[in-house]
Short mmCIF file of C-alpha atoms and ligand atoms in Angstrom, two decimals:
data_model
loop_
_atom_site.label_atom_id
_atom_site.label_comp_id
_atom_site.label_asym_id
_atom_site.label_seq_id
_atom_site.Cartn_x
_atom_site.Cartn_y
_atom_site.Cartn_z
CA UNK L 22 95.70 80.55 108.11
CA UNK L 23 94.11 79.91 104.22
CA UNK L 24 96.38 80.36 101.55
CA UNK L 25 94.81 81.12 98.46
CA UNK L 26 97.43 82.06 95.59
CA UNK L 27 96.09 82.92 92.17
CA UNK L 28 96.04 80.57 89.37
CA UNK L 29 97.28 82.65 85.49
CA UNK L 30 93.58 81.78 83.88
CA UNK L 31 92.52 84.64 87.29
CA UNK L 32 92.14 88.00 86.44
CA UNK L 33 94.71 89.97 87.46
CA UNK L 34 93.29 92.49 90.40
CA UNK L 35 94.72 95.46 88.19
CA UNK L 36 92.25 93.81 85.75
CA UNK L 37 89.61 93.94 87.89
CA UNK L 38 87.00 97.22 88.64
CA UNK L 39 86.85 97.21 92.48
CA UNK L 40 82.84 95.76 93.02
CA UNK L 41 83.68 92.68 91.16
CA UNK L 42 86.16 92.07 93.60
CA UNK L 43 84.66 93.16 96.30
CA UNK L 44 81.62 89.90 95.68
CA UNK L 45 83.70 87.70 95.18
CA UNK L 46 85.81 87.83 97.97
CA UNK L 47 82.34 89.06 100.04
CA UNK L 48 80.54 85.15 98.27
CA UNK L 49 83.92 83.45 99.15
CA UNK L 50 84.18 84.78 103.21
CA UNK L 51 80.84 83.36 103.51
CA UNK L 52 81.65 80.62 102.62
CA UNK L 53 84.40 79.82 104.42
CA UNK L 54 82.92 80.15 107.33
CA UNK L 55 80.21 77.63 106.38
CA UNK L 56 81.99 75.39 105.51
CA UNK L 57 83.33 75.54 109.55
CA UNK L 58 86.74 78.20 108.53
CA UNK L 59 87.90 80.71 111.42
CA UNK L 60 89.45 83.68 109.44
CA UNK L 61 91.15 84.76 111.99
CA UNK L 62 93.57 87.69 111.20
CA UNK L 63 93.44 86.93 107.74
CA UNK L 64 94.93 85.79 104.70
CA UNK L 65 98.41 85.01 103.62
CA UNK L 66 100.53 85.65 101.64
CA UNK L 67 102.35 82.73 100.02
CA UNK L 68 105.00 84.93 98.49
CA UNK L 69 105.52 88.16 98.12
CA UNK L 70 105.74 88.38 94.52
CA UNK L 71 101.63 87.33 94.34
CA UNK L 72 98.89 89.37 95.29
CA UNK L 73 97.18 89.74 98.79
CA UNK L 74 93.83 87.62 98.31
CA UNK L 75 90.96 86.17 100.32
CA UNK L 76 91.16 89.40 102.90
CA UNK L 77 88.49 90.19 105.43
CA UNK L 78 87.13 94.34 105.06
CA UNK L 79 87.59 96.37 107.98
CA UNK L 80 84.26 97.91 109.41
CA UNK L 81 85.76 101.40 108.57
CA UNK L 82 85.45 101.07 104.42
CA UNK L 83 84.59 104.02 102.71
CA UNK L 84 81.82 103.12 100.15
CA UNK L 85 82.48 105.71 97.88
CA UNK L 86 83.79 104.71 94.90
CA UNK L 87 87.59 103.69 94.73
CA UNK L 88 89.98 105.75 92.67
CA UNK L 89 91.41 103.46 90.03
CA UNK L 90 94.77 101.70 89.99
CA UNK L 91 95.91 103.63 87.18
CA UNK L 92 95.95 106.88 88.86
CA UNK L 93 97.04 105.71 92.63
CA UNK L 94 99.68 104.82 90.75
CA UNK L 95 100.63 107.68 88.48
CA UNK L 96 99.50 111.00 90.27
CA UNK L 97 102.63 110.72 93.55
CA UNK L 98 103.52 112.91 96.69
CA UNK L 99 106.86 111.31 97.23
CA UNK L 100 110.23 114.22 98.25
CA UNK L 101 112.50 110.94 97.91
CA UNK L 102 112.42 110.40 93.77
CA UNK L 103 111.31 114.15 93.01
CA UNK L 104 108.76 117.03 93.12
CA UNK L 105 106.42 116.27 90.35
CA UNK L 106 104.11 114.03 91.02
CA UNK L 107 105.06 112.03 87.77
CA UNK L 108 108.36 111.94 89.32
CA UNK L 109 107.65 108.63 92.03
CA UNK L 110 106.09 106.57 88.87
CA UNK L 111 109.08 107.23 86.80
CA UNK L 112 111.68 107.26 89.32
CA UNK L 113 110.96 104.18 91.87
CA UNK L 114 111.02 101.62 89.79
CA UNK L 115 114.18 100.60 90.53
CA UNK L 116 113.81 100.79 94.47
CA UNK L 117 115.13 97.86 95.96
CA UNK L 118 112.36 97.01 98.78
CA UNK L 119 113.89 93.51 99.75
CA UNK L 120 115.66 93.21 102.80
CA UNK L 121 113.70 95.49 104.25
CA UNK L 122 113.65 96.09 107.99
CA UNK L 123 111.65 97.75 110.63
CA UNK L 124 113.38 97.78 113.39
CA UNK L 125 111.04 99.09 116.25
CA UNK L 126 112.35 100.49 119.41
CA UNK L 127 112.60 103.75 122.05
CA UNK L 128 110.58 102.92 125.73
CA UNK L 129 109.57 99.74 125.22
CA UNK L 130 110.12 96.21 126.89
CA UNK L 131 110.85 94.73 123.22
CA UNK L 132 112.58 96.06 120.57
CA UNK L 133 113.07 94.68 117.73
CA UNK L 134 113.68 94.61 114.14
CA UNK L 135 110.88 92.75 112.24
CA UNK L 136 111.64 91.40 108.98
CA UNK L 137 109.33 92.49 106.33
CA UNK L 138 108.57 89.07 105.24
CA UNK L 139 107.80 88.34 109.46
CA UNK L 140 105.52 91.43 109.49
CA UNK L 141 103.18 90.05 105.54
CA UNK L 142 103.41 86.96 108.19
CA UNK L 143 102.43 87.58 111.59
CA UNK L 144 100.02 91.00 110.90
CA UNK L 145 95.87 90.76 110.17
CA UNK L 146 96.28 92.09 106.96
CA UNK L 147 92.65 93.49 106.24
CA UNK L 148 91.34 95.29 103.68
CA UNK L 149 91.18 98.82 103.70
CA UNK L 150 89.32 101.32 101.28
CA UNK L 151 89.94 104.11 102.91
CA UNK L 152 89.84 107.99 101.37
CA UNK L 153 94.36 109.83 101.25
CA UNK L 154 93.79 113.29 101.46
CA UNK L 155 96.57 115.58 100.55
CA UNK L 156 97.33 119.15 102.12
CA UNK L 157 96.99 120.17 98.42
CA UNK L 158 93.57 119.46 98.67
CA UNK L 159 93.33 116.05 96.04
CA UNK L 160 91.47 113.48 97.73
CA UNK L 161 91.84 110.27 96.39
CA UNK L 162 89.19 107.09 97.27
CA UNK L 163 93.04 103.87 98.14
CA UNK L 164 91.37 100.36 98.26
CA UNK L 165 95.50 99.43 100.86
CA UNK L 166 96.01 96.14 102.41
CA UNK L 167 96.92 97.00 106.14
CA UNK L 168 96.67 95.99 109.36
CA UNK L 169 96.29 98.27 112.55
CA UNK L 170 99.29 99.73 113.68
CA UNK L 171 99.19 98.88 116.85
CA UNK L 172 99.50 95.70 116.41
CA UNK L 173 103.33 95.94 115.19
CA UNK L 174 103.58 98.54 119.23
CA UNK L 175 102.33 96.80 121.05
CA UNK L 176 104.47 93.43 120.32
CA UNK L 177 107.25 95.68 121.80
CA UNK L 178 105.45 96.22 124.85
CA UNK L 179 105.23 99.99 125.03
CA UNK L 180 106.60 101.03 128.56
CA UNK L 181 104.21 104.07 129.75
CA UNK L 182 106.77 106.93 129.90
CA UNK L 183 105.67 106.49 125.82
CA UNK L 184 103.78 109.68 124.79
CA UNK L 185 104.05 109.77 120.85
CA UNK L 186 105.66 107.76 117.87
CA UNK L 187 108.66 108.68 115.89
CA UNK L 188 108.18 107.54 112.17
CA UNK L 189 111.77 107.60 109.40
CA UNK L 190 112.06 106.33 105.79
CA UNK L 191 114.60 105.22 104.74
CA UNK L 192 117.71 107.39 104.59
CA UNK L 193 119.57 106.18 101.17
CA UNK L 194 120.48 109.06 98.59
CA UNK L 195 122.11 106.81 96.08
CA UNK L 196 118.66 105.27 95.50
CA UNK L 197 116.29 107.79 96.77
CA UNK L 198 117.14 110.81 93.89
CA UNK L 199 114.90 113.28 95.32
CA UNK L 200 117.17 113.04 98.64
CA UNK L 201 120.98 114.47 97.16
CA UNK L 202 118.71 118.33 97.07
CA UNK L 203 117.69 119.43 100.65
CA UNK L 204 113.72 119.72 99.40
CA UNK L 205 113.37 118.33 103.16
CA UNK L 206 115.44 117.80 106.10
CA UNK L 207 116.23 114.21 105.36
CA UNK L 208 114.74 110.85 105.82
CA UNK L 209 111.39 112.11 105.92
CA UNK L 210 110.02 111.60 109.23
CA UNK L 211 106.50 112.31 110.71
CA UNK L 212 104.78 111.10 114.14
CA UNK L 213 101.78 111.14 116.03
CA UNK L 214 100.13 110.86 119.31
CA UNK L 215 100.55 107.45 121.34
CA UNK L 216 96.86 106.89 120.77
CA UNK L 217 95.85 108.57 118.11
CA UNK L 218 98.90 105.36 116.94
CA UNK L 219 96.94 102.55 119.04
CA UNK L 220 93.68 103.97 116.81
CA UNK L 221 92.23 100.94 114.62
CA UNK L 222 92.13 102.97 112.23
CA UNK L 223 95.99 103.93 111.82
CA UNK L 224 97.39 101.35 109.67
CA UNK L 225 100.49 100.04 107.80
CA UNK L 226 99.72 99.71 104.42
CA UNK L 227 102.08 96.39 102.88
CA UNK L 228 100.14 96.52 99.16
CA UNK L 229 96.46 98.70 97.40
CA UNK L 230 94.28 97.03 95.06
CA UNK L 231 95.50 92.93 96.09
CA UNK L 232 98.78 93.64 95.67
CA UNK L 233 102.35 95.07 97.09
CA UNK L 234 102.16 98.46 97.60
CA UNK L 235 103.28 99.63 94.15
CA UNK L 236 107.34 101.45 94.61
CA UNK L 237 105.62 104.99 93.70
CA UNK L 238 103.21 104.56 97.25
CA UNK L 239 105.99 104.16 99.64
CA UNK L 240 106.91 99.97 99.35
CA UNK L 241 106.87 98.10 101.13
CA UNK L 242 105.18 99.57 103.80
CA UNK L 243 104.33 102.72 104.22
CA UNK L 244 101.24 105.06 107.14
CA UNK L 245 97.96 105.61 106.17
CA UNK L 246 96.08 107.92 108.93
CA UNK L 247 93.52 108.39 106.68
CA UNK L 248 92.11 111.70 108.96
CA UNK L 249 94.89 113.11 108.68
CA UNK L 250 96.23 114.96 105.58
CA UNK L 251 97.92 113.45 103.59
CA UNK L 252 101.70 113.84 104.39
CA UNK L 253 100.93 112.65 107.65
CA UNK L 254 101.15 108.80 105.93
CA UNK L 255 104.38 108.29 105.95
CA UNK L 256 105.17 106.78 103.44
CA UNK L 257 108.78 103.96 102.89
CA UNK L 258 109.19 102.97 106.89
CA UNK L 259 112.35 102.01 108.44
CA UNK L 260 112.38 103.03 112.11
CA UNK L 261 109.39 103.66 114.69
CA UNK L 262 110.63 104.39 118.24
CA UNK L 263 107.77 105.49 120.80
CA UNK L 264 109.05 107.93 122.91
CA UNK L 265 108.26 111.03 125.47
CA UNK L 266 108.26 114.17 123.27
CA UNK L 267 106.93 115.51 120.69
CA UNK L 268 108.16 114.53 117.65
CA UNK L 269 110.02 116.10 114.38
CA UNK L 270 107.80 115.92 111.58
CA UNK L 271 109.19 116.30 107.91
CA UNK L 272 106.61 119.71 107.26
CA UNK L 273 106.43 120.80 110.41
CA UNK L 274 109.94 121.51 110.31
CA UNK L 275 110.25 122.57 107.27
CA UNK L 276 107.29 124.95 107.43
CA UNK L 277 105.69 125.22 110.67
CA UNK L 278 103.88 127.95 110.41
CA UNK L 279 101.82 126.23 107.00
CA UNK L 280 101.64 122.30 109.16
CA UNK L 281 101.61 121.59 112.22
CA UNK L 282 102.14 118.84 113.76
CA UNK L 283 98.76 117.20 114.76
CA UNK L 284 97.09 117.77 111.04
CA UNK L 285 93.85 116.69 110.94
CA UNK L 286 91.77 117.45 108.25
CA UNK L 287 89.68 120.35 108.97
CA UNK L 288 88.40 122.69 106.52
CA UNK L 289 87.45 125.43 109.31
CA UNK L 290 91.46 126.24 109.09
CA UNK L 291 92.91 127.10 105.62
CA UNK L 292 96.28 126.71 105.03
CA UNK L 293 98.20 129.50 105.34
CA UNK L 294 97.86 129.94 101.67
CA UNK L 295 94.78 128.12 100.23
CA UNK L 296 91.31 127.40 101.06
CA UNK L 297 91.61 123.81 102.89
CA UNK L 298 87.48 123.89 102.64
CA UNK L 299 87.36 121.55 99.54
CA UNK L 300 89.06 118.63 97.49
CA UNK L 301 88.64 117.90 94.25
CA UNK L 302 88.34 114.45 93.71
CA UNK L 303 91.26 112.90 91.39
CA UNK L 304 89.32 111.61 88.41
CA UNK L 305 86.57 114.02 89.51
CA UNK L 306 86.09 117.53 87.71
CA UNK L 307 83.76 119.87 90.86
CA UNK L 308 85.14 120.05 94.26
CA UNK L 309 83.41 119.12 96.51
CA UNK L 310 83.51 120.07 99.85
CA UNK L 311 86.74 118.59 103.21
CA UNK L 312 84.89 116.89 105.71
CA UNK L 313 85.83 117.78 109.46
CA UNK L 314 88.81 114.74 109.91
CA UNK L 315 88.76 112.97 106.17
CA UNK L 316 84.66 111.73 107.22
CA UNK L 317 86.26 109.92 109.74
CA UNK L 318 84.97 112.33 113.39
CA UNK L 319 82.31 109.43 114.93
CA UNK L 320 84.94 107.45 115.17
CA UNK L 321 88.68 109.82 116.11
CA UNK L 322 87.26 113.46 117.90
CA UNK L 323 87.02 111.95 121.15
CA UNK L 324 90.72 112.29 120.37
CA UNK L 325 90.93 115.57 121.12
CA UNK L 326 88.26 116.90 123.09
CA UNK L 327 89.09 119.53 124.86
CA UNK L 328 91.39 121.13 122.11
CA UNK L 329 91.82 123.96 120.45
CA UNK L 330 92.16 122.78 116.55
CA UNK L 331 92.58 126.42 115.01
CA UNK L 332 95.86 126.27 118.13
CA UNK L 333 96.87 123.24 117.98
CA UNK L 334 95.83 121.92 113.71
N1 MTE H 422 108.96 109.16 102.37
C1 MTE H 422 107.82 110.29 101.58
N2 MTE H 422 107.22 109.08 102.57
C2 MTE H 422 105.63 110.81 102.21
C3 MTE H 422 105.30 111.83 101.64
C4 MTE H 422 106.36 111.86 100.69
O1 MTE H 422 107.56 112.84 100.02
N3 MTE H 422 108.60 110.99 101.03
N4 MTE H 422 105.38 112.48 100.51
C5 MTE H 422 103.75 112.43 101.72
C6 MTE H 422 102.34 113.15 100.84
S1 MTE H 422 101.79 114.80 100.87
C7 MTE H 422 101.66 112.49 100.97
S2 MTE H 422 99.62 113.42 100.14
C8 MTE H 422 101.15 110.73 100.54
C9 MTE H 422 101.20 110.63 99.22
O2 MTE H 422 100.58 109.62 99.36
P1 MTE H 422 100.68 108.33 97.36
O3 MTE H 422 101.58 108.91 96.77
O4 MTE H 422 100.49 106.62 97.95
O5 MTE H 422 99.26 108.67 96.78
O6 MTE H 422 102.21 110.40 100.52
C10 MTE H 422 102.77 111.53 102.01
N5 MTE H 422 104.27 110.12 103.14
MO1 MO H 423 99.80 115.52 100.32
#
C-alpha cells in the first residue's frame, strides 16, 4: 500500500491543470513499478482531510478535456438542497458526512454496515474520468476518484435470487432542507439491474479532482453510472440493497412517462418535452451530438441485447 501525503509546498489538485496532474501521476507510477513496487488496488488516503494522490488511471478513461473544478462544483442537481443549480453549492456546505455508514444488505450471505473510512481503506481507488450527461441536455467531464461498485457488492456475497440493486440517499430533513418540500418522494432512490451494477464502469465515487467529494457532488459517497442519464447517479448513499424485483426510483415514480427505469443515454429516444439528440458541454457554446450510451456503447451495449430500448427507456 502506498501512502503519500501532500507536502505543504505542493500545489493543491484544484490549483493544477488536469493535464499536469495526470502527467505527474503517470511519472510516479512508472517510477514505482520500475522500483518493483506493486500498485495493488491503488493508493490509500492518510486521513479524510488529505487529498487522494497517485491513484492509477482507469482503463475506461475518456481523453476529453475535463470540465474545470469550479464548474463541476457550482452547477449541480441535488434536490435535497434545493431545485436551483446553484442551491447545492450554496446550502450543502454544513452537511455532515462523518460519521457515515453504508448499509449493504438484502439478498446476500453477509449483510454488513461499512464505515466510510473502511470503504476508503479497503477499496481499489482509481482516477475515473467519465462523462456525466444530465437529462436536461447538459454534460460534464468529471475526473472522479472511485472504485467499482461490484467490489463492495462482492463483499456481502449476493445470492442467486438477487436480480436488482436498490440505492437510497440519507433521509434527514433537518440537514437537507429540500426534503421538507415534496418535490420528490424522499429519500431519493435509484436502482440498477444486477448485471449493470456488476459492470466495471459503474462506480462508487468518493472524490473528484483528487479531493474528497464536495458536499454538493454527493459526499461522502455517490454512484456514478456514466452510460445513463445523470439522475441514476444517486448521491450521499446510505443504503444499498440486493433485491429480487425492479426497485423504485425517485424520478421514475415522480413521472414514469418521462423517466424510465433504465434511462440509458439514447439520442434516438426523446424526453417527452424535449429532444435528447444533442447536449451542451458545460463551458462550451455550441451543442454537440449526444452519443448512444453516452459514448460507452462498446462497453455496455451488450447488456441490452434483444431489448427494445424505446420501450425500455
Ligand atoms: N440524492 C440525489 N442524488 C442525485 C440528484 C438529487 O437530486 N439527489 N440529482 C441527480 C441528477 S439529476 C444529476 S444530473 C446528478 C448531478 O451530479 P453532479 O451535481 O455531481 O454533477 O446527480 C444525480 N444524483
Ligand atoms: Mo440530471
